[in-house]
PDB file of C-alpha atoms in Angstrom:
ATOM      1  CA  ASP S   1     112.346 106.876 135.516  1.00 79.00           C
ATOM      2  CA  ALA S   2     109.853 106.629 138.633  1.00 78.00           C
ATOM      3  CA  GLU S   3     110.694 108.890 141.238  1.00 93.00           C
ATOM      4  CA  ILE S   4     109.134 110.253 145.061  1.00 96.00           C
ATOM      5  CA  THR S   5     109.475 113.801 145.217  1.00 97.00           C
ATOM      6  CA  GLN S   6     108.505 116.313 147.819  1.00 98.00           C
ATOM      7  CA  SER S   7     107.639 119.668 147.949  1.00 97.00           C
ATOM      8  CA  PRO S   8     108.476 122.401 149.452  1.00 97.00           C
ATOM      9  CA  ARG S   9     112.364 121.687 150.077  1.00 97.00           C
ATOM     10  CA  HIS S  10     112.567 124.236 152.695  1.00 97.00           C
ATOM     11  CA  LYS S  11     109.858 125.906 154.552  1.00 98.00           C
ATOM     12  CA  ILE S  12     109.409 128.743 157.192  1.00 98.00           C
ATOM     13  CA  THR S  13     106.311 128.655 159.091  1.00 97.00           C
ATOM     14  CA  GLU S  14     104.831 130.294 162.856  1.00 97.00           C
ATOM     15  CA  THR S  15     104.205 128.848 165.743  1.00 98.00           C
ATOM     16  CA  GLY S  16     100.348 127.627 165.380  1.00 98.00           C
ATOM     17  CA  ARG S  17      99.882 127.711 161.895  1.00 98.00           C
ATOM     18  CA  GLN S  18      98.632 124.419 159.796  1.00 98.00           C
ATOM     19  CA  VAL S  19     101.301 123.565 157.678  1.00 98.00           C
ATOM     20  CA  THR S  20     101.394 120.674 154.905  1.00 98.00           C
ATOM     21  CA  LEU S  21     103.860 118.674 152.912  1.00 98.00           C
ATOM     22  CA  ALA S  22     103.366 117.139 149.830  1.00 98.00           C
ATOM     23  CA  CYS S  23     104.834 113.528 148.869  1.00 98.00           C
ATOM     24  CA  HIS S  24     104.418 112.531 145.614  1.00 98.00           C
ATOM     25  CA  GLN S  25     105.426 109.227 144.056  1.00 97.00           C
ATOM     26  CA  THR S  26     105.628 107.907 140.473  1.00 96.00           C
ATOM     27  CA  TRP S  27     106.478 104.105 141.469  1.00 93.00           C
ATOM     28  CA  ASN S  28     102.949 102.661 141.840  1.00 93.00           C
ATOM     29  CA  HIS S  29     103.690 101.281 145.114  1.00 94.00           C
ATOM     30  CA  ASN S  30     101.128 100.592 147.870  1.00 93.00           C
ATOM     31  CA  ASN S  31     102.821 101.634 150.790  1.00 94.00           C
ATOM     32  CA  MET S  32     103.905 104.934 151.477  1.00 96.00           C
ATOM     33  CA  PHE S  33     105.818 106.565 154.519  1.00 97.00           C
ATOM     34  CA  TRP S  34     106.372 109.660 156.849  1.00 98.00           C
ATOM     35  CA  TYR S  35     109.736 110.156 158.749  1.00 98.00           C
ATOM     36  CA  ARG S  36     111.112 112.925 160.749  1.00 98.00           C
ATOM     37  CA  GLN S  37     114.695 113.420 161.180  1.00 97.00           C
ATOM     38  CA  ASP S  38     116.325 114.576 164.367  1.00 94.00           C
ATOM     39  CA  LEU S  39     119.847 114.760 165.894  1.00 88.00           C
ATOM     40  CA  GLY S  40     120.157 112.060 168.238  1.00 87.00           C
ATOM     41  CA  HIS S  41     116.831 110.420 167.502  1.00 91.00           C
ATOM     42  CA  GLY S  42     117.592 109.502 163.718  1.00 92.00           C
ATOM     43  CA  LEU S  43     114.686 108.632 161.834  1.00 96.00           C
ATOM     44  CA  ARG S  44     111.357 108.419 163.260  1.00 96.00           C
ATOM     45  CA  LEU S  45     107.824 107.398 161.991  1.00 96.00           C
ATOM     46  CA  ILE S  46     105.362 109.405 161.877  1.00 98.00           C
ATOM     47  CA  HIS S  47     102.795 108.154 159.809  1.00 97.00           C
ATOM     48  CA  TYR S  48     102.098 104.999 157.160  1.00 96.00           C
ATOM     49  CA  SER S  49      99.921 104.019 154.615  1.00 95.00           C
ATOM     50  CA  TYR S  50      99.204 100.894 153.338  1.00 93.00           C
ATOM     51  CA  GLY S  51      96.487 101.980 150.063  1.00 93.00           C
ATOM     52  CA  VAL S  52      94.270 104.311 149.371  1.00 96.00           C
ATOM     53  CA  GLN S  53      91.855 105.123 152.610  1.00 96.00           C
ATOM     54  CA  ASP S  54      94.522 103.340 154.513  1.00 95.00           C
ATOM     55  CA  THR S  55      96.644 105.402 157.048  1.00 96.00           C
ATOM     56  CA  ASN S  56      98.333 104.445 160.344  1.00 95.00           C
ATOM     57  CA  LYS S  57     100.119 106.101 163.312  1.00 96.00           C
ATOM     58  CA  GLY S  58     103.568 105.587 164.058  1.00 94.00           C
ATOM     59  CA  GLU S  59     105.978 106.176 166.845  1.00 93.00           C
ATOM     60  CA  VAL S  60     105.752 110.330 166.617  1.00 96.00           C
ATOM     61  CA  SER S  61     102.361 110.956 165.062  1.00 97.00           C
ATOM     62  CA  ASP S  62     100.926 113.595 167.626  1.00 97.00           C
ATOM     63  CA  GLY S  63     100.352 116.886 165.841  1.00 97.00           C
ATOM     64  CA  TYR S  64     100.665 115.361 162.431  1.00 98.00           C
ATOM     65  CA  SER S  65      97.488 113.509 160.085  1.00 98.00           C
ATOM     66  CA  VAL S  66      97.604 111.972 156.922  1.00 98.00           C
ATOM     67  CA  SER S  67      95.544 111.640 153.974  1.00 97.00           C
ATOM     68  CA  ARG S  68      95.724 109.289 151.069  1.00 97.00           C
ATOM     69  CA  SER S  69      93.189 109.530 148.342  1.00 97.00           C
ATOM     70  CA  ASN S  70      95.041 107.874 145.799  1.00 97.00           C
ATOM     71  CA  THR S  71      97.829 105.546 145.236  1.00 97.00           C
ATOM     72  CA  GLU S  72     100.432 108.516 144.046  1.00 97.00           C
ATOM     73  CA  ASP S  73     100.171 111.037 147.170  1.00 98.00           C
ATOM     74  CA  LEU S  74     100.433 111.425 150.982  1.00 98.00           C
ATOM     75  CA  PRO S  75     100.358 114.688 152.065  1.00 98.00           C
ATOM     76  CA  LEU S  76     101.435 115.379 156.063  1.00 98.00           C
ATOM     77  CA  THR S  77      99.437 117.615 157.548  1.00 98.00           C
ATOM     78  CA  LEU S  78     100.912 119.894 160.897  1.00 98.00           C
ATOM     79  CA  GLU S  79      97.772 121.257 161.905  1.00 95.00           C
ATOM     80  CA  SER S  80      99.039 123.758 164.593  1.00 97.00           C
ATOM     81  CA  ALA S  81     102.878 123.931 164.321  1.00 98.00           C
ATOM     82  CA  ALA S  82     105.311 123.836 167.191  1.00 98.00           C
ATOM     83  CA  SER S  83     108.975 124.682 167.615  1.00 97.00           C
ATOM     84  CA  SER S  84     109.082 121.027 168.498  1.00 97.00           C
ATOM     85  CA  GLN S  85     108.315 120.098 164.688  1.00 98.00           C
ATOM     86  CA  THR S  86     111.392 121.813 163.020  1.00 98.00           C
ATOM     87  CA  SER S  87     112.938 118.919 161.785  1.00 98.00           C
ATOM     88  CA  VAL S  88     113.740 117.189 158.235  1.00 98.00           C
ATOM     89  CA  TYR S  89     110.606 115.439 157.057  1.00 98.00           C
ATOM     90  CA  PHE S  90     111.324 112.463 154.883  1.00 98.00           C
ATOM     91  CA  CYS S  91     108.631 110.905 152.317  1.00 98.00           C
ATOM     92  CA  ALA S  92     108.859 107.248 151.516  1.00 97.00           C
ATOM     93  CA  SER S  93     107.405 104.475 149.226  1.00 96.00           C
ATOM     94  CA  SER S  94     107.749 100.678 148.898  1.00 95.00           C
ATOM     95  CA  GLY S  95     106.216  97.707 146.931  1.00 91.00           C
ATOM     96  CA  GLN S  96     103.833  95.436 148.191  1.00 81.00           C
ATOM     97  CA  GLY S  97     106.028  92.473 147.891  1.00 78.00           C
ATOM     98  CA  LEU S  98     108.015  90.700 150.775  1.00 79.00           C
ATOM     99  CA  ASN S  99     111.777  91.935 151.787  1.00 82.00           C
ATOM    100  CA  THR S 100     111.470  94.957 149.136  1.00 89.00           C
ATOM    101  CA  GLU S 101     113.533  98.402 150.154  1.00 93.00           C
ATOM    102  CA  ALA S 102     111.923 102.108 150.563  1.00 95.00           C
ATOM    103  CA  PHE S 103     112.620 104.503 148.595  1.00 96.00           C
ATOM    104  CA  PHE S 104     113.287 107.852 150.029  1.00 97.00           C
ATOM    105  CA  GLY S 105     112.249 111.427 148.698  1.00 97.00           C
ATOM    106  CA  GLN S 106     115.005 114.415 148.650  1.00 97.00           C
ATOM    107  CA  GLY S 107     113.422 115.745 152.237  1.00 97.00           C
ATOM    108  CA  THR S 108     111.292 118.929 153.438  1.00 98.00           C
ATOM    109  CA  ARG S 109     113.587 121.282 156.099  1.00 98.00           C
ATOM    110  CA  LEU S 110     110.537 122.810 158.228  1.00 98.00           C
ATOM    111  CA  THR S 111     111.543 125.481 160.642  1.00 98.00           C
ATOM    112  CA  VAL S 112     108.532 126.576 162.753  1.00 98.00           C
ATOM    113  CA  VAL S 113     109.332 130.234 164.638  1.00 97.00           C
TER     114      VAL S 113
ATOM    115  CA  ASP E   1     111.591 101.878 173.708  1.00 71.00           C
ATOM    116  CA  GLN E   2     113.914 102.047 170.788  1.00 81.00           C
ATOM    117  CA  GLN E   3     113.591  98.656 168.883  1.00 93.00           C
ATOM    118  CA  VAL E   4     116.880  99.341 166.538  1.00 96.00           C
ATOM    119  CA  LYS E   5     119.574 100.926 167.842  1.00 95.00           C
ATOM    120  CA  GLN E   6     123.033 102.063 166.734  1.00 96.00           C
ATOM    121  CA  ASN E   7     125.046 102.969 169.470  1.00 92.00           C
ATOM    122  CA  SER E   8     128.258 104.377 167.876  1.00 95.00           C
ATOM    123  CA  PRO E   9     127.163 107.802 166.990  1.00 95.00           C
ATOM    124  CA  SER E  10     130.592 108.347 165.094  1.00 97.00           C
ATOM    125  CA  LEU E  11     133.036 106.314 163.493  1.00 97.00           C
ATOM    126  CA  SER E  12     136.401 107.664 161.615  1.00 98.00           C
ATOM    127  CA  VAL E  13     138.539 104.878 159.696  1.00 98.00           C
ATOM    128  CA  GLN E  14     141.473 105.273 157.236  1.00 98.00           C
ATOM    129  CA  GLU E  15     140.721 105.411 153.233  1.00 98.00           C
ATOM    130  CA  GLY E  16     141.408 101.216 152.906  1.00 97.00           C
ATOM    131  CA  ARG E  17     140.863 100.005 155.701  1.00 98.00           C
ATOM    132  CA  ILE E  18     137.851  97.824 156.661  1.00 98.00           C
ATOM    133  CA  SER E  19     134.583  99.885 158.433  1.00 98.00           C
ATOM    134  CA  ILE E  20     132.656  98.207 160.528  1.00 98.00           C
ATOM    135  CA  LEU E  21     128.882  99.037 161.418  1.00 98.00           C
ATOM    136  CA  ASN E  22     126.935  97.621 164.251  1.00 98.00           C
ATOM    137  CA  CYS E  23     123.244  97.619 164.857  1.00 98.00           C
ATOM    138  CA  ASP E  24     121.105  95.880 167.275  1.00 98.00           C
ATOM    139  CA  TYR E  25     117.578  95.036 167.623  1.00 97.00           C
ATOM    140  CA  THR E  26     115.036  94.122 170.037  1.00 96.00           C
ATOM    141  CA  ASN E  27     112.294  93.037 168.635  1.00 92.00           C
ATOM    142  CA  SER E  28     112.363  89.213 167.816  1.00 93.00           C
ATOM    143  CA  MET E  29     109.469  89.433 164.861  1.00 91.00           C
ATOM    144  CA  PHE E  30     111.968  91.114 162.618  1.00 93.00           C
ATOM    145  CA  ASP E  31     112.843  89.502 159.960  1.00 92.00           C
ATOM    146  CA  TYR E  32     114.290  91.862 157.126  1.00 94.00           C
ATOM    147  CA  PHE E  33     117.136  94.150 157.792  1.00 96.00           C
ATOM    148  CA  LEU E  34     118.311  96.729 155.554  1.00 97.00           C
ATOM    149  CA  TRP E  35     121.224  99.504 155.620  1.00 98.00           C
ATOM    150  CA  TYR E  36     120.916 102.679 154.227  1.00 98.00           C
ATOM    151  CA  LYS E  37     123.538 105.643 153.320  1.00 98.00           C
ATOM    152  CA  LYS E  38     123.005 109.244 153.650  1.00 97.00           C
ATOM    153  CA  TYR E  39     124.235 112.115 152.633  1.00 97.00           C
ATOM    154  CA  PRO E  40     124.024 115.751 153.889  1.00 94.00           C
ATOM    155  CA  ALA E  41     120.798 117.407 151.860  1.00 92.00           C
ATOM    156  CA  GLU E  42     119.686 114.326 150.109  1.00 95.00           C
ATOM    157  CA  GLY E  43     117.404 111.354 151.017  1.00 97.00           C
ATOM    158  CA  PRO E  44     118.483 108.336 152.313  1.00 97.00           C
ATOM    159  CA  THR E  45     119.513 105.908 149.569  1.00 97.00           C
ATOM    160  CA  PHE E  46     119.558 101.707 150.020  1.00 97.00           C
ATOM    161  CA  LEU E  47     122.461 100.275 150.513  1.00 98.00           C
ATOM    162  CA  ILE E  48     121.968  96.276 151.221  1.00 98.00           C
ATOM    163  CA  SER E  49     119.760  94.071 152.466  1.00 97.00           C
ATOM    164  CA  ILE E  50     119.614  90.500 154.316  1.00 97.00           C
ATOM    165  CA  SER E  51     116.251  88.411 155.051  1.00 95.00           C
ATOM    166  CA  SER E  52     116.762  86.556 158.540  1.00 94.00           C
ATOM    167  CA  ILE E  53     117.149  83.232 157.024  1.00 94.00           C
ATOM    168  CA  LYS E  54     120.192  84.363 155.673  1.00 96.00           C
ATOM    169  CA  ASP E  55     123.473  85.349 157.960  1.00 96.00           C
ATOM    170  CA  LYS E  56     125.586  87.141 155.412  1.00 98.00           C
ATOM    171  CA  ASN E  57     124.700  88.996 152.377  1.00 98.00           C
ATOM    172  CA  GLU E  58     127.770  90.592 150.261  1.00 98.00           C
ATOM    173  CA  ASP E  59     127.422  92.974 147.370  1.00 97.00           C
ATOM    174  CA  GLY E  60     130.487  94.092 146.078  1.00 97.00           C
ATOM    175  CA  ARG E  61     132.680  96.210 148.874  1.00 98.00           C
ATOM    176  CA  PHE E  62     129.405  95.599 151.602  1.00 98.00           C
ATOM    177  CA  THR E  63     128.774  92.737 153.590  1.00 98.00           C
ATOM    178  CA  VAL E  64     126.007  92.679 156.054  1.00 98.00           C
ATOM    179  CA  PHE E  65     126.479  89.724 158.514  1.00 98.00           C
ATOM    180  CA  LEU E  66     123.244  88.894 160.904  1.00 98.00           C
ATOM    181  CA  ASN E  67     123.427  87.416 164.048  1.00 97.00           C
ATOM    182  CA  LYS E  68     119.837  86.553 164.836  1.00 96.00           C
ATOM    183  CA  SER E  69     120.734  85.035 168.426  1.00 96.00           C
ATOM    184  CA  ALA E  70     122.131  87.695 169.386  1.00 97.00           C
ATOM    185  CA  LYS E  71     119.891  90.387 167.674  1.00 97.00           C
ATOM    186  CA  HIS E  72     122.919  92.148 165.945  1.00 98.00           C
ATOM    187  CA  LEU E  73     123.933  92.642 161.910  1.00 97.00           C
ATOM    188  CA  SER E  74     127.187  94.773 160.814  1.00 98.00           C
ATOM    189  CA  LEU E  75     127.769  96.258 157.809  1.00 98.00           C
ATOM    190  CA  HIS E  76     131.031  95.943 156.598  1.00 98.00           C
ATOM    191  CA  ILE E  77     132.943  98.121 154.107  1.00 98.00           C
ATOM    192  CA  VAL E  78     135.883  96.886 152.339  1.00 98.00           C
ATOM    193  CA  PRO E  79     138.140  98.604 151.321  1.00 98.00           C
ATOM    194  CA  SER E  80     136.768 102.149 152.605  1.00 98.00           C
ATOM    195  CA  GLN E  81     136.865 105.081 150.622  1.00 97.00           C
ATOM    196  CA  PRO E  82     136.432 108.962 150.989  1.00 96.00           C
ATOM    197  CA  GLY E  83     133.457 108.950 148.965  1.00 97.00           C
ATOM    198  CA  ASP E  84     131.931 106.712 151.898  1.00 98.00           C
ATOM    199  CA  SER E  85     131.815 109.264 153.983  1.00 98.00           C
ATOM    200  CA  ALA E  86     128.029 109.408 155.431  1.00 98.00           C
ATOM    201  CA  VAL E  87     125.674 108.712 157.739  1.00 97.00           C
ATOM    202  CA  TYR E  88     124.783 105.069 157.542  1.00 98.00           C
ATOM    203  CA  PHE E  89     121.157 103.634 159.099  1.00 98.00           C
ATOM    204  CA  CYS E  90     120.353 100.498 159.813  1.00 98.00           C
ATOM    205  CA  ALA E  91     116.482  99.168 159.683  1.00 97.00           C
ATOM    206  CA  ALA E  92     114.134  96.596 160.264  1.00 96.00           C
ATOM    207  CA  SER E  93     110.766  94.903 159.022  1.00 93.00           C
ATOM    208  CA  SER E  94     108.478  92.349 160.108  1.00 88.00           C
ATOM    209  CA  PHE E  95     107.312  91.270 156.718  1.00 79.00           C
ATOM    210  CA  THR E  96     106.115  87.801 157.324  1.00 71.00           C
ATOM    211  CA  SER E  97     103.547  89.154 160.277  1.00 72.00           C
ATOM    212  CA  GLY E  98     102.600  91.345 157.269  1.00 74.00           C
ATOM    213  CA  THR E  99     103.854  94.775 158.566  1.00 74.00           C
ATOM    214  CA  TYR E 100     105.494  96.405 156.116  1.00 83.00           C
ATOM    215  CA  LYS E 101     106.931  99.364 157.813  1.00 91.00           C
ATOM    216  CA  TYR E 102     110.129 100.378 158.553  1.00 94.00           C
ATOM    217  CA  ILE E 103     111.910 101.384 161.817  1.00 95.00           C
ATOM    218  CA  PHE E 104     115.045 102.636 161.524  1.00 97.00           C
ATOM    219  CA  GLY E 105     118.242 103.256 164.192  1.00 96.00           C
ATOM    220  CA  THR E 106     119.476 106.726 165.085  1.00 95.00           C
ATOM    221  CA  GLY E 107     122.593 106.197 162.563  1.00 96.00           C
ATOM    222  CA  THR E 108     126.422 106.237 162.683  1.00 97.00           C
ATOM    223  CA  ARG E 109     128.146 109.070 161.060  1.00 97.00           C
ATOM    224  CA  LEU E 110     131.641 107.374 158.863  1.00 98.00           C
ATOM    225  CA  LYS E 111     134.476 109.274 158.247  1.00 98.00           C
ATOM    226  CA  VAL E 112     136.464 107.666 156.153  1.00 98.00           C
ATOM    227  CA  LEU E 113     140.259 109.659 156.035  1.00 96.00           C
ATOM    228  CA  ALA E 114     142.154 110.406 153.139  1.00 91.00           C
TER     229      ALA E 114
END
């Protein structure tokens, strides 16, 4: 069965370190998204991609970057981790057609100490 | 500026009764609306959706209503079951404008009491 997987599921890192969260989907979806979930803020869009070599900033992109070198993967990099980036991160993907839903991974809980 | 709003952070309902979750949006370009359900330590899962050309979509116990003039949608769960206890997010997108990203609300935590 097609799926979307995130790794690691949990990570603790120190302030200032670079961190990369992995996202891999086997749906062959063109569209991929990164969200963060915080209490009182819901799911906020960080970055998204509509295909290979395409990346776009979402509403909370400062301090994050993504790259899309193939269809299956969209890694999220925190250039210099900050305590404000402690959160649960979700990757999602969706197909190209109109009126389609996004499928989410299980999430990565990141703690920056 | 929050384009999708869920003004009720939490809702408690007795088992067997109706649960009504509300969502408001501000962007008139949105043309597709979705509801997701999220259990703790899991990713959100798709529940039901509605296109802007409709005002109602039903799937079993779940019905979504869309009022475009009021920029308001609601999710009705009838009858509510304890397994429905979760956080519910509404989301919106504007596919016809070529934008495939999904904007989410802040979520409503539903607790169904046995």
